[in-house]
Tab-separated table of C-alpha atoms and ligand atoms in Angstrom:
chain	number	residue	atom	x	y	z
S	1	MET	CA	145.914	30.905	111.865
S	2	THR	CA	142.400	29.457	110.363
S	3	ASP	CA	141.795	29.373	106.491
S	4	VAL	CA	139.643	31.672	105.162
S	5	THR	CA	137.722	31.073	102.087
S	6	PRO	CA	138.288	33.859	99.966
S	7	ILE	CA	135.442	35.861	98.595
S	8	PRO	CA	134.895	35.271	94.958
S	9	ALA	CA	134.981	38.277	92.652
S	10	VAL	CA	131.614	39.466	91.947
S	11	PRO	CA	131.483	41.770	89.189
S	12	PRO	CA	130.508	45.400	88.990
S	13	PRO	CA	126.395	46.314	89.572
S	14	ASP	CA	124.677	46.577	86.204
S	15	PRO	CA	121.249	47.933	87.336
S	16	GLY	CA	119.940	47.743	83.882
S	17	ALA	CA	120.094	43.828	83.712
S	18	ILE	CA	116.963	43.309	86.002
S	19	PRO	CA	113.570	44.604	84.130
S	20	GLU	CA	110.831	46.259	85.210
S	21	PHE	CA	107.447	45.057	84.592
S	22	ASP	CA	104.079	46.475	83.515
S	23	LEU	CA	101.669	44.119	85.076
S	24	ARG	CA	98.457	46.033	84.121
S	25	ARG	CA	99.693	46.243	80.257
S	26	ASP	CA	101.033	42.413	80.259
S	27	GLY	CA	98.180	41.386	82.589
S	28	GLN	CA	95.649	42.664	80.488
S	29	ALA	CA	97.216	41.462	77.521
S	30	ALA	CA	97.312	37.778	79.129
S	31	VAL	CA	93.608	37.871	80.417
S	32	ASP	CA	92.603	38.525	76.881
S	33	TRP	CA	94.589	35.710	75.258
S	34	ALA	CA	93.035	33.260	77.951
S	35	ALA	CA	89.292	34.770	76.905
S	36	SER	CA	90.145	34.217	73.504
S	37	TYR	CA	91.523	30.853	73.987
S	38	LEU	CA	88.832	29.784	75.551
S	39	GLU	CA	86.330	31.236	73.170
S	40	ARG	CA	87.771	29.368	70.769
S	41	VAL	CA	88.789	26.117	72.323
S	42	ARG	CA	86.204	24.053	70.125
S	43	GLU	CA	88.151	25.100	67.216
S	44	TYR	CA	91.085	22.828	68.071
S	45	PRO	CA	91.421	19.095	67.916
S	46	VAL	CA	91.164	18.130	71.505
S	47	LEU	CA	93.872	15.482	71.577
S	48	ALA	CA	97.217	17.342	70.801
S	49	GLN	CA	98.539	16.259	67.422
S	50	VAL	CA	102.105	16.400	68.062
S	51	ARG	CA	104.706	13.714	68.483
S	52	PRO	CA	107.262	13.262	71.632
S	53	GLY	CA	110.150	15.317	71.632
S	54	TYR	CA	108.319	18.112	69.332
S	55	LEU	CA	109.259	20.857	71.796
S	56	ALA	CA	112.790	21.219	71.933
S	57	PRO	CA	113.973	21.793	68.455
S	58	MET	CA	111.557	24.972	68.609
S	59	LEU	CA	113.009	26.562	71.767
S	60	PRO	CA	116.716	27.693	72.016
S	61	ALA	CA	118.906	24.777	73.497
S	62	ARG	CA	120.044	27.996	76.618
S	63	MET	CA	118.029	30.496	78.117
S	64	PRO	CA	118.190	33.992	77.250
S	65	ASP	CA	121.199	36.082	78.503
S	66	LYS	CA	119.317	39.533	78.326
S	67	ALA	CA	115.608	39.370	79.384
S	68	GLU	CA	112.810	39.602	76.780
S	69	THR	CA	109.667	40.905	77.260
S	70	PHE	CA	106.365	39.132	78.660
S	71	GLU	CA	104.887	40.149	74.915
S	72	GLN	CA	107.592	37.522	73.728
S	73	VAL	CA	106.202	34.900	76.093
S	74	LEU	CA	102.844	35.230	75.036
S	75	ALA	CA	103.766	35.170	71.237
S	76	ASP	CA	104.993	31.947	71.802
S	77	LEU	CA	102.155	30.482	73.382
S	78	ASP	CA	100.348	30.221	70.051
S	79	ARG	CA	103.796	29.002	68.104
S	80	VAL	CA	105.025	27.000	70.810
S	81	VAL	CA	102.413	25.778	73.538
S	82	LEU	CA	99.028	25.371	72.287
S	83	PRO	CA	100.283	22.547	69.532
S	84	GLY	CA	101.692	20.700	72.818
S	85	ILE	CA	97.997	21.089	74.556
S	86	THR	CA	95.471	18.488	74.830
S	87	HIS	CA	92.878	20.687	75.599
S	88	TRP	CA	91.093	19.547	79.012
S	89	GLN	CA	88.844	22.930	78.731
S	90	HIS	CA	87.414	21.695	75.092
S	91	PRO	CA	83.633	20.608	75.419
S	92	ARG	CA	84.192	17.357	73.964
S	93	PHE	CA	87.034	16.141	76.254
S	94	PHE	CA	85.578	13.044	77.381
S	95	SER	CA	88.800	11.261	78.805
S	96	TYR	CA	90.089	10.366	82.288
S	97	PHE	CA	87.410	12.283	84.269
S	98	ALA	CA	86.530	15.334	82.229
S	99	VAL	CA	87.508	18.549	84.241
S	100	THR	CA	86.519	22.329	84.007
S	101	SER	CA	88.606	25.095	85.130
S	102	SER	CA	85.957	28.105	85.176
S	103	GLU	CA	86.368	31.324	85.155
S	104	PRO	CA	86.515	32.606	88.841
S	105	GLY	CA	89.137	29.893	89.105
S	106	ILE	CA	91.368	31.104	86.708
S	107	LEU	CA	91.037	34.701	88.254
S	108	ALA	CA	91.506	33.331	91.597
S	109	GLU	CA	94.754	31.501	90.526
S	110	LEU	CA	96.045	34.627	89.266
S	111	LEU	CA	94.925	36.132	92.314
S	112	THR	CA	96.824	33.619	94.646
S	113	ALA	CA	100.156	33.953	92.470
S	114	THR	CA	100.080	37.689	93.265
S	115	LEU	CA	99.292	36.952	96.911
S	116	ASN	CA	101.638	34.010	97.175
S	117	GLN	CA	100.842	32.684	100.655
S	118	VAL	CA	103.086	30.160	102.151
S	119	ALA	CA	100.629	29.122	104.860
S	120	PHE	CA	102.942	26.232	106.961
S	121	ILE	CA	101.754	28.114	110.215
S	122	TRP	CA	98.923	30.519	110.724
S	123	ARG	CA	101.370	33.582	111.208
S	124	ALA	CA	102.679	33.172	108.175
S	125	SER	CA	99.465	33.534	106.446
S	126	PRO	CA	96.060	33.704	108.707
S	127	VAL	CA	94.219	34.318	105.960
S	128	SER	CA	95.180	31.098	104.097
S	129	THR	CA	94.797	29.026	107.129
S	130	GLU	CA	91.490	30.335	107.920
S	131	LEU	CA	89.728	30.274	104.544
S	132	GLU	CA	90.701	26.870	104.144
S	133	ALA	CA	88.795	25.717	107.647
S	134	VAL	CA	85.685	28.133	106.114
S	135	THR	CA	85.724	26.455	102.665
S	136	MET	CA	86.070	23.389	103.886
S	137	SER	CA	82.854	23.350	105.955
S	138	TRP	CA	81.101	25.003	103.262
S	139	LEU	CA	82.362	22.058	101.131
S	140	ALA	CA	81.187	19.344	103.730
S	141	ASP	CA	77.860	21.361	104.066
S	142	LEU	CA	77.529	21.551	100.101
S	143	LEU	CA	78.036	17.401	100.240
S	144	GLY	CA	75.589	16.809	103.158
S	145	LEU	CA	78.587	15.207	104.998
S	146	GLY	CA	77.486	16.589	108.305
S	147	SER	CA	79.757	19.175	110.646
S	148	GLU	CA	82.025	16.316	112.340
S	149	TRP	CA	84.685	16.380	109.803
S	150	HIS	CA	87.824	18.150	109.743
S	151	GLY	CA	89.069	19.224	106.677
S	152	HIS	CA	92.132	20.478	104.811
S	153	ILE	CA	93.771	21.150	101.088
S	154	GLU	CA	96.390	19.227	99.437
S	155	ASP	CA	97.201	19.000	96.260
S	156	THR	CA	95.909	15.710	94.895
S	157	ALA	CA	94.048	12.898	95.727
S	158	SER	CA	97.351	11.252	95.679
S	159	THR	CA	98.687	12.875	98.456
S	160	SER	CA	95.508	13.022	100.298
S	161	THR	CA	95.437	9.259	100.400
S	162	LEU	CA	99.372	8.842	101.407
S	163	THR	CA	98.313	11.609	104.438
S	164	ALA	CA	95.414	9.143	104.902
S	165	LEU	CA	97.601	6.247	105.235
S	166	VAL	CA	100.173	7.665	107.281
S	167	ALA	CA	97.387	8.593	109.706
S	168	ALA	CA	96.101	4.851	109.300
S	169	ARG	CA	99.467	3.125	110.275
S	170	HIS	CA	100.086	5.861	113.153
S	171	ALA	CA	96.794	4.906	114.634
S	172	THR	CA	96.756	0.969	114.348
S	173	GLY	CA	100.746	0.387	114.191
S	174	LYS	CA	100.054	-2.124	111.353
S	175	SER	CA	101.316	-1.938	107.854
S	176	GLY	CA	98.757	-3.822	105.640
S	177	VAL	CA	96.636	-1.566	102.906
S	178	VAL	CA	93.777	-3.410	101.600
S	179	PHE	CA	92.423	-2.322	98.041
S	180	SER	CA	90.370	-2.809	94.981
S	181	GLU	CA	91.741	-3.986	91.698
S	182	HIS	CA	89.621	-1.516	90.630
S	183	ALA	CA	91.135	1.195	93.094
S	184	HIS	CA	93.087	4.341	91.327
S	185	SER	CA	97.061	3.254	90.961
S	186	SER	CA	97.588	6.305	93.017
S	187	VAL	CA	96.683	3.919	96.315
S	188	GLU	CA	99.056	1.505	95.123
S	189	LYS	CA	102.025	3.809	94.731
S	190	ASP	CA	101.317	5.408	97.889
S	191	THR	CA	101.493	2.109	99.557
S	192	ARG	CA	104.864	1.687	97.903
S	193	ILE	CA	106.020	4.863	98.827
S	194	LEU	CA	105.001	4.248	102.520
S	195	GLY	CA	106.736	0.708	102.413
S	196	MET	CA	103.565	-0.689	103.521
S	197	SER	CA	102.320	-3.852	102.055
S	198	ALA	CA	99.738	-3.643	99.115
S	199	ARG	CA	96.909	-6.229	99.257
S	200	LYS	CA	94.802	-5.792	96.018
S	201	MET	CA	91.461	-7.509	96.216
S	202	PRO	CA	89.358	-8.886	93.842
S	203	ALA	CA	86.308	-6.930	92.680
S	204	ASP	CA	82.308	-8.710	91.705
S	205	ARG	CA	80.731	-8.557	88.313
S	206	GLN	CA	79.305	-4.805	89.397
S	207	PHE	CA	83.432	-4.165	89.750
S	208	ARG	CA	83.116	-3.557	93.922
S	209	MET	CA	85.306	-4.618	95.905
S	210	GLN	CA	84.225	-8.373	97.141
S	211	LEU	CA	84.098	-8.521	101.208
S	212	SER	CA	84.872	-12.187	101.850
S	213	PRO	CA	88.606	-11.661	100.908
S	214	VAL	CA	88.816	-8.251	102.506
S	215	GLU	CA	87.504	-10.028	105.813
S	216	ASP	CA	90.006	-12.994	105.257
S	217	GLU	CA	93.148	-10.047	104.870
S	218	LEU	CA	91.573	-8.283	108.019
S	219	ARG	CA	91.850	-11.524	109.993
S	220	ARG	CA	95.654	-11.486	109.533
S	221	GLY	CA	95.638	-9.052	112.040
S	222	ASP	CA	98.054	-6.358	110.249
S	223	VAL	CA	96.100	-4.381	108.085
S	224	ALA	CA	96.203	-0.915	109.163
S	225	ALA	CA	93.898	0.614	106.242
S	226	VAL	CA	90.975	-0.416	104.252
S	227	VAL	CA	90.655	1.792	100.769
S	228	ALA	CA	87.307	2.224	99.440
S	229	THR	CA	86.299	3.864	96.041
S	230	VAL	CA	83.329	5.295	95.615
S	231	GLY	CA	83.053	6.205	91.865
S	232	THR	CA	86.103	3.918	90.797
S	233	THR	CA	88.197	5.714	87.632
S	234	SER	CA	87.312	2.852	85.322
S	235	ALA	CA	83.673	2.755	85.804
S	236	ALA	CA	82.647	4.835	88.493
S	237	SER	CA	81.198	1.795	90.809
S	238	ILE	CA	80.936	2.030	94.223
S	239	ASP	CA	82.267	-0.269	96.937
S	240	PRO	CA	80.430	-1.555	99.649
S	241	VAL	CA	81.223	1.306	102.264
S	242	PRO	CA	78.931	0.549	104.984
S	243	ALA	CA	80.173	-2.937	105.137
S	244	LEU	CA	83.475	-2.194	105.275
S	245	ALA	CA	83.006	0.259	107.763
S	246	GLY	CA	82.059	-2.653	109.620
S	247	LEU	CA	84.893	-4.889	109.000
S	248	CYS	CA	87.351	-2.260	110.037
S	249	ARG	CA	85.408	-1.325	113.037
S	250	GLU	CA	85.666	-5.208	113.905
S	251	TYR	CA	89.247	-5.523	112.727
S	252	ASP	CA	90.679	-2.026	114.163
S	253	ALA	CA	91.594	-0.652	110.809
S	254	TRP	CA	91.404	2.553	109.245
S	255	LEU	CA	88.853	3.054	106.589
S	256	HIS	CA	89.859	5.548	103.808
S	257	VAL	CA	86.918	6.522	101.161
S	258	ASP	CA	88.577	7.762	98.111
S	259	ALA	CA	85.575	9.799	96.257
S	260	ALA	CA	87.935	11.610	94.341
S	261	TYR	CA	85.605	12.154	91.044
S	262	ALA	CA	81.788	10.897	92.513
S	263	GLY	CA	81.912	12.871	95.619
S	264	SER	CA	81.006	16.136	94.141
S	265	ALA	CA	77.509	14.769	93.058
S	266	TRP	CA	76.783	14.823	96.254
S	267	ALA	CA	75.995	18.424	95.683
S	268	CYS	CA	72.515	16.986	94.594
S	269	PRO	CA	70.734	15.549	97.486
S	270	GLU	CA	69.404	12.820	94.812
S	271	LEU	CA	72.734	11.658	94.266
S	272	ARG	CA	73.563	10.851	97.862
S	273	GLY	CA	73.169	7.222	97.590
S	274	SER	CA	76.894	6.292	97.427
S	275	GLN	CA	77.486	8.088	100.621
S	276	ALA	CA	75.839	5.528	102.222
S	277	GLY	CA	78.372	4.750	105.487
S	278	VAL	CA	80.847	7.426	104.476
S	279	GLU	CA	80.223	8.858	107.706
S	280	LEU	CA	81.629	5.931	109.437
S	281	ALA	CA	84.857	6.526	107.589
S	282	ASP	CA	88.126	7.586	109.573
S	283	SER	CA	88.932	9.701	106.211
S	284	LEU	CA	87.591	10.701	102.849
S	285	VAL	CA	89.040	12.598	99.918
S	286	ILE	CA	87.043	14.362	96.909
S	287	ASN	CA	88.542	16.303	94.517
S	288	PRO	CA	87.324	19.734	93.557
S	289	HIS	CA	89.623	19.809	90.502
S	290	LYS	CA	87.738	16.708	89.097
S	291	TRP	CA	84.207	17.594	89.190
S	292	LEU	CA	83.523	20.650	90.885
S	293	LEU	CA	84.589	23.294	88.347
S	294	VAL	CA	87.858	24.388	90.151
S	295	PRO	CA	91.644	24.696	88.647
S	296	SER	CA	93.830	21.783	89.259
S	297	ASP	CA	95.240	21.338	91.723
S	298	CYS	CA	92.945	21.114	94.675
S	299	SER	CA	92.302	17.836	96.764
S	300	ALA	CA	89.886	18.007	99.955
S	301	LEU	CA	90.712	15.628	102.459
S	302	PHE	CA	88.551	15.021	105.314
S	303	THR	CA	89.175	13.326	108.509
S	304	ARG	CA	86.838	12.389	111.501
S	305	ARG	CA	89.909	11.814	113.335
S	306	PRO	CA	92.411	15.388	113.027
S	307	ASP	CA	93.759	14.290	116.349
S	308	VAL	CA	95.526	11.331	114.397
S	309	LEU	CA	97.071	13.515	111.793
S	310	ARG	CA	98.318	16.347	114.185
S	311	GLU	CA	100.062	13.854	116.161
S	312	ALA	CA	101.487	11.644	112.874
S	313	PHE	CA	102.596	15.247	110.748
S	314	THR	CA	103.643	17.821	113.739
S	315	ILE	CA	107.065	18.700	113.849
S	316	VAL	CA	107.802	22.534	115.044
S	317	PRO	CA	111.266	23.278	114.090
S	318	GLU	CA	112.420	26.432	116.306
S	319	TYR	CA	112.405	28.878	113.372
S	320	VAL	CA	108.435	28.947	113.198
S	321	ARG	CA	107.494	28.241	117.205
S	322	THR	CA	104.992	31.146	118.004
S	323	THR	CA	102.578	31.354	121.079
S	324	ASP	CA	99.791	31.893	118.451
S	325	ALA	CA	96.837	30.109	119.603
S	326	ALA	CA	96.092	28.510	116.599
S	327	SER	CA	96.175	25.381	114.397
S	328	ASN	CA	99.051	25.304	111.427
S	329	LEU	CA	98.061	23.686	108.310
S	330	SER	CA	101.540	22.277	108.183
S	331	ASP	CA	100.289	19.563	110.744
S	332	TYR	CA	98.137	18.034	108.743
S	333	GLY	CA	99.734	16.625	105.928
S	334	PRO	CA	103.550	16.122	104.446
S	335	ALA	CA	103.812	19.559	103.081
S	336	PHE	CA	105.701	22.242	105.010
S	337	GLY	CA	105.137	25.385	102.404
S	338	ARG	CA	101.154	25.256	101.216
S	339	ARG	CA	99.721	27.035	98.635
S	340	PHE	CA	96.441	29.439	98.882
S	341	ARG	CA	94.613	26.727	97.127
S	342	SER	CA	91.146	28.083	99.204
S	343	LEU	CA	90.992	31.195	97.426
S	344	LYS	CA	90.067	29.529	94.092
S	345	LEU	CA	87.756	27.300	95.807
S	346	TRP	CA	85.922	30.164	97.626
S	347	ALA	CA	85.498	32.055	94.702
S	348	VAL	CA	84.422	29.106	92.947
S	349	MET	CA	81.706	28.288	95.669
S	350	ARG	CA	80.441	32.213	95.516
S	351	CYS	CA	80.454	32.578	91.989
S	352	PHE	CA	78.167	29.710	91.235
S	353	GLY	CA	76.146	29.116	94.073
S	354	ARG	CA	74.773	25.790	95.685
S	355	GLU	CA	72.380	25.946	92.654
S	356	GLY	CA	74.894	26.715	89.961
S	357	ILE	CA	77.088	23.588	91.130
S	358	GLN	CA	74.265	21.623	91.398
S	359	GLU	CA	72.535	22.355	87.955
S	360	PHE	CA	76.225	21.642	86.223
S	361	ILE	CA	76.188	18.271	87.910
S	362	ARG	CA	72.778	17.566	86.813
S	363	ARG	CA	73.445	18.312	83.448
S	364	GLY	CA	76.817	16.179	83.135
S	365	VAL	CA	74.728	13.439	84.675
S	366	ARG	CA	71.789	13.770	82.110
S	367	LEU	CA	73.870	14.165	78.947
S	368	ALA	CA	75.870	10.519	80.058
S	369	GLY	CA	72.555	9.204	80.467
S	370	GLU	CA	71.275	10.080	76.897
S	371	PHE	CA	74.267	8.731	75.455
S	372	ALA	CA	74.144	5.945	77.244
S	373	ARG	CA	70.684	5.368	75.999
S	374	TRP	CA	71.795	6.029	72.447
S	375	VAL	CA	74.241	2.970	72.803
S	376	GLU	CA	71.879	1.075	74.408
S	377	ALA	CA	69.744	0.949	71.240
S	378	ASP	CA	71.967	0.416	68.569
S	379	GLU	CA	72.466	-3.150	68.427
S	380	ASP	CA	76.041	-2.952	67.198
S	381	TRP	CA	77.206	-1.418	70.640
S	382	GLU	CA	77.066	-3.056	73.964
S	383	LEU	CA	76.309	-0.777	77.450
S	384	VAL	CA	78.729	-2.146	79.881
S	385	TYR	CA	78.507	-0.090	83.214
S	386	GLU	CA	77.167	3.437	83.537
S	387	ASN	CA	77.109	5.678	86.744
S	388	LEU	CA	76.916	9.598	87.343
S	389	SER	CA	78.615	11.067	84.255
S	390	LEU	CA	80.828	7.911	83.186
S	391	VAL	CA	79.774	5.511	80.446
S	392	CYS	CA	81.716	2.578	79.513
S	393	PHE	CA	80.813	0.815	76.373
S	394	ARG	CA	82.004	-1.207	73.521
S	395	ARG	CA	81.294	-1.900	70.238
S	396	ARG	CA	80.103	-5.806	69.511
S	397	GLY	CA	83.556	-6.894	68.312
S	398	SER	CA	87.230	-7.786	69.401
S	399	ASP	CA	89.286	-5.653	71.820
S	400	GLU	CA	91.578	-4.923	68.901
S	401	GLN	CA	88.324	-3.278	67.062
S	402	ASN	CA	87.466	-1.145	70.225
S	403	LEU	CA	90.782	0.135	70.404
S	404	THR	CA	91.014	0.950	66.583
S	405	ILE	CA	87.805	3.197	66.911
S	406	GLU	CA	89.508	4.572	70.235
S	407	ARG	CA	92.843	5.393	67.797
S	408	ILE	CA	90.551	6.857	64.878
S	409	VAL	CA	88.341	9.064	66.774
S	410	ASN	CA	91.472	10.697	68.939
S	411	GLU	CA	93.128	11.110	66.003
S	412	SER	CA	90.186	12.794	64.357
S	413	GLY	CA	90.582	15.586	67.053
S	414	VAL	CA	86.674	15.286	67.505
S	415	ILE	CA	86.655	14.250	70.506
S	416	PHE	CA	88.935	12.688	72.958
S	417	ILE	CA	88.266	9.099	74.819
S	418	THR	CA	90.215	6.604	76.716
S	419	HIS	CA	89.733	2.921	77.110
S	420	THR	CA	89.872	0.721	80.163
S	421	GLU	CA	89.479	-2.949	80.850
S	422	LEU	CA	86.310	-4.171	82.610
S	423	ALA	CA	86.115	-8.074	83.378
S	424	GLY	CA	88.992	-8.844	81.096
S	425	ARG	CA	87.406	-7.077	78.228
S	426	MET	CA	88.438	-3.458	76.654
S	427	VAL	CA	85.798	-1.012	76.765
S	428	LEU	CA	85.644	2.551	75.966
S	429	ARG	CA	84.980	5.243	78.327
S	430	LEU	CA	83.033	8.797	77.837
S	431	ALA	CA	83.286	10.986	80.724
S	432	VAL	CA	81.275	14.199	81.034
S	433	GLY	CA	82.816	16.991	83.269
S	434	ASN	CA	83.011	20.333	81.015
S	435	LEU	CA	81.075	23.304	82.081
S	436	HIS	CA	80.540	23.941	78.268
S	437	THR	CA	79.443	20.329	77.078
S	438	THR	CA	76.405	20.306	75.098
S	439	ARG	CA	73.706	17.612	73.970
S	440	ASP	CA	75.350	18.526	70.538
S	441	ASP	CA	79.081	17.752	71.782
S	442	VAL	CA	78.413	14.348	72.982
S	443	ALA	CA	75.807	13.700	69.757
S	444	CYS	CA	79.050	14.777	67.560
S	445	GLY	CA	81.062	12.333	70.039
S	446	TRP	CA	78.667	9.367	69.124
S	447	GLU	CA	78.395	10.139	65.536
S	448	ALA	CA	82.343	9.954	65.697
S	449	LEU	CA	82.274	6.779	67.270
S	450	ARG	CA	80.025	5.474	64.923
S	451	GLN	CA	81.940	6.583	61.826
S	452	ALA	CA	85.235	5.414	63.336
S	453	ALA	CA	83.609	1.780	63.980
S	454	LEU	CA	82.483	1.570	60.015
S	455	ALA	CA	86.052	2.475	59.234
S	456	SER	CA	87.732	-0.056	61.495
S	457	SER	CA	85.606	-2.967	60.154
S	458	GLY	CA	86.836	-1.658	56.217
S	459	GLN	CA	82.960	-0.689	55.371
S	460	GLY	CA	83.364	3.165	55.863
S	461	GLU	CA	85.350	5.655	53.894
S	462	ASN	CA	88.446	6.414	55.023
E	1	LIG	C1	89.185	7.721	91.908
E	1	LIG	C2	90.355	8.315	91.783
E	1	LIG	N1	91.122	8.212	92.805
E	1	LIG	C3	92.352	9.066	92.592
E	1	LIG	C4	92.778	9.717	91.682
E	1	LIG	C5	93.981	10.526	91.457
E	1	LIG	O1	93.709	11.571	91.286
E	1	LIG	P1	94.986	12.933	91.573
E	1	LIG	O2	95.622	13.260	89.932
E	1	LIG	O3	94.580	14.038	92.342
E	1	LIG	O4	96.103	12.256	92.553
E	1	LIG	C6	91.980	9.431	90.516
E	1	LIG	C7	92.131	10.355	89.055
E	1	LIG	O5	91.193	10.091	88.266
E	1	LIG	C8	90.797	9.114	90.749
E	1	LIG	O6	89.839	8.662	89.551
């Protein structure tokens, strides 16, 4: 006799335990909450004013046994969630790269969850598979990239670069990854995840990767990929892509361009100077969730060698094998199940139009430029570097004083900025990227910084 596992006793049915929901009623309340949040977002301190560990004491230790209503969840947004929100939607959020989740994108996210597509193969979601191709070709056209690129959407630039590095290793059979000391940390992390070998290169005085150390590395013969950054995170500086492309060709290395932030600027023809050489790259990442009004997450990975991605990533388990004559999104990257991210990109592109997007980008560049001129005109401050909508600057004085200024303005809640290190010195960064940022917002930020500087040197009123 074989052993039979006894079937555990299942409690009798309880038809009342699974609640029913009124999506119309709850949905209207949720959209009302969203609209009123966006109307009053300016009233909040930009940076969350809570301390680590604030949340757990406000919530029960265990989930409820009996179902609660969505209304109760909504009520807790104000009590529990908002205090812990750093307001990325605030027009005076000037940190990192400032972003906007625009209204068409917000609503498209609701519809994405409603449709709940899991687009690993064409049949699992014909529309998600095909709309991703269409929106990527619209995006390539918007950015003036030309039609030879194949595009697909990943969640983040971290994943897009990981995907590109897998392709680079597959194409070259090598394992070195060369990138600048100013490349985003995700490049080093991706290299580590893949067990590849990171080679961090020094930058010049304009924060661009230096060419001769790159060539020395390439001469060793084991470099799979060079990652060039167009729009570094610290300074928005631009690596010398045309020269790097020449070196990559000579030494058989894959060129990946990280334009996660700055690539969006190419929507404006007059801002395409930094695109030089990108047409020679093997892959390119641009994040519509950074400077293109799309809610997080949405990262566009373009490649001129989609065949390599397909070879590197395609595995077809029997249960998804079909005779559909179509390409499958899961063949181009690490994820099997994939969200319907193109819906929000499509909604944003349609609802802003090319002209709306261009004006949005230009406005950010103009406002940052105006801020840079104010800094330049004040002898107590130093303009360190500016490009596009990012300004790096510092108070003439010590690193400690600059960090104190940052702390004071962030604690005030009026603005939120960050610092970085450039050429061995602490500098402050102001990034404009919110759709609703006005000249008054930037002026208010400048005034807050000047007041904080006075307070930091003990001359101001505390
Ligand atoms: C140039 C650059 N690359 C990559 C990243 C990482 O982006 P993600 O959060 O989409 O992974 C950032 C983040 O700011 C960035 O500035």
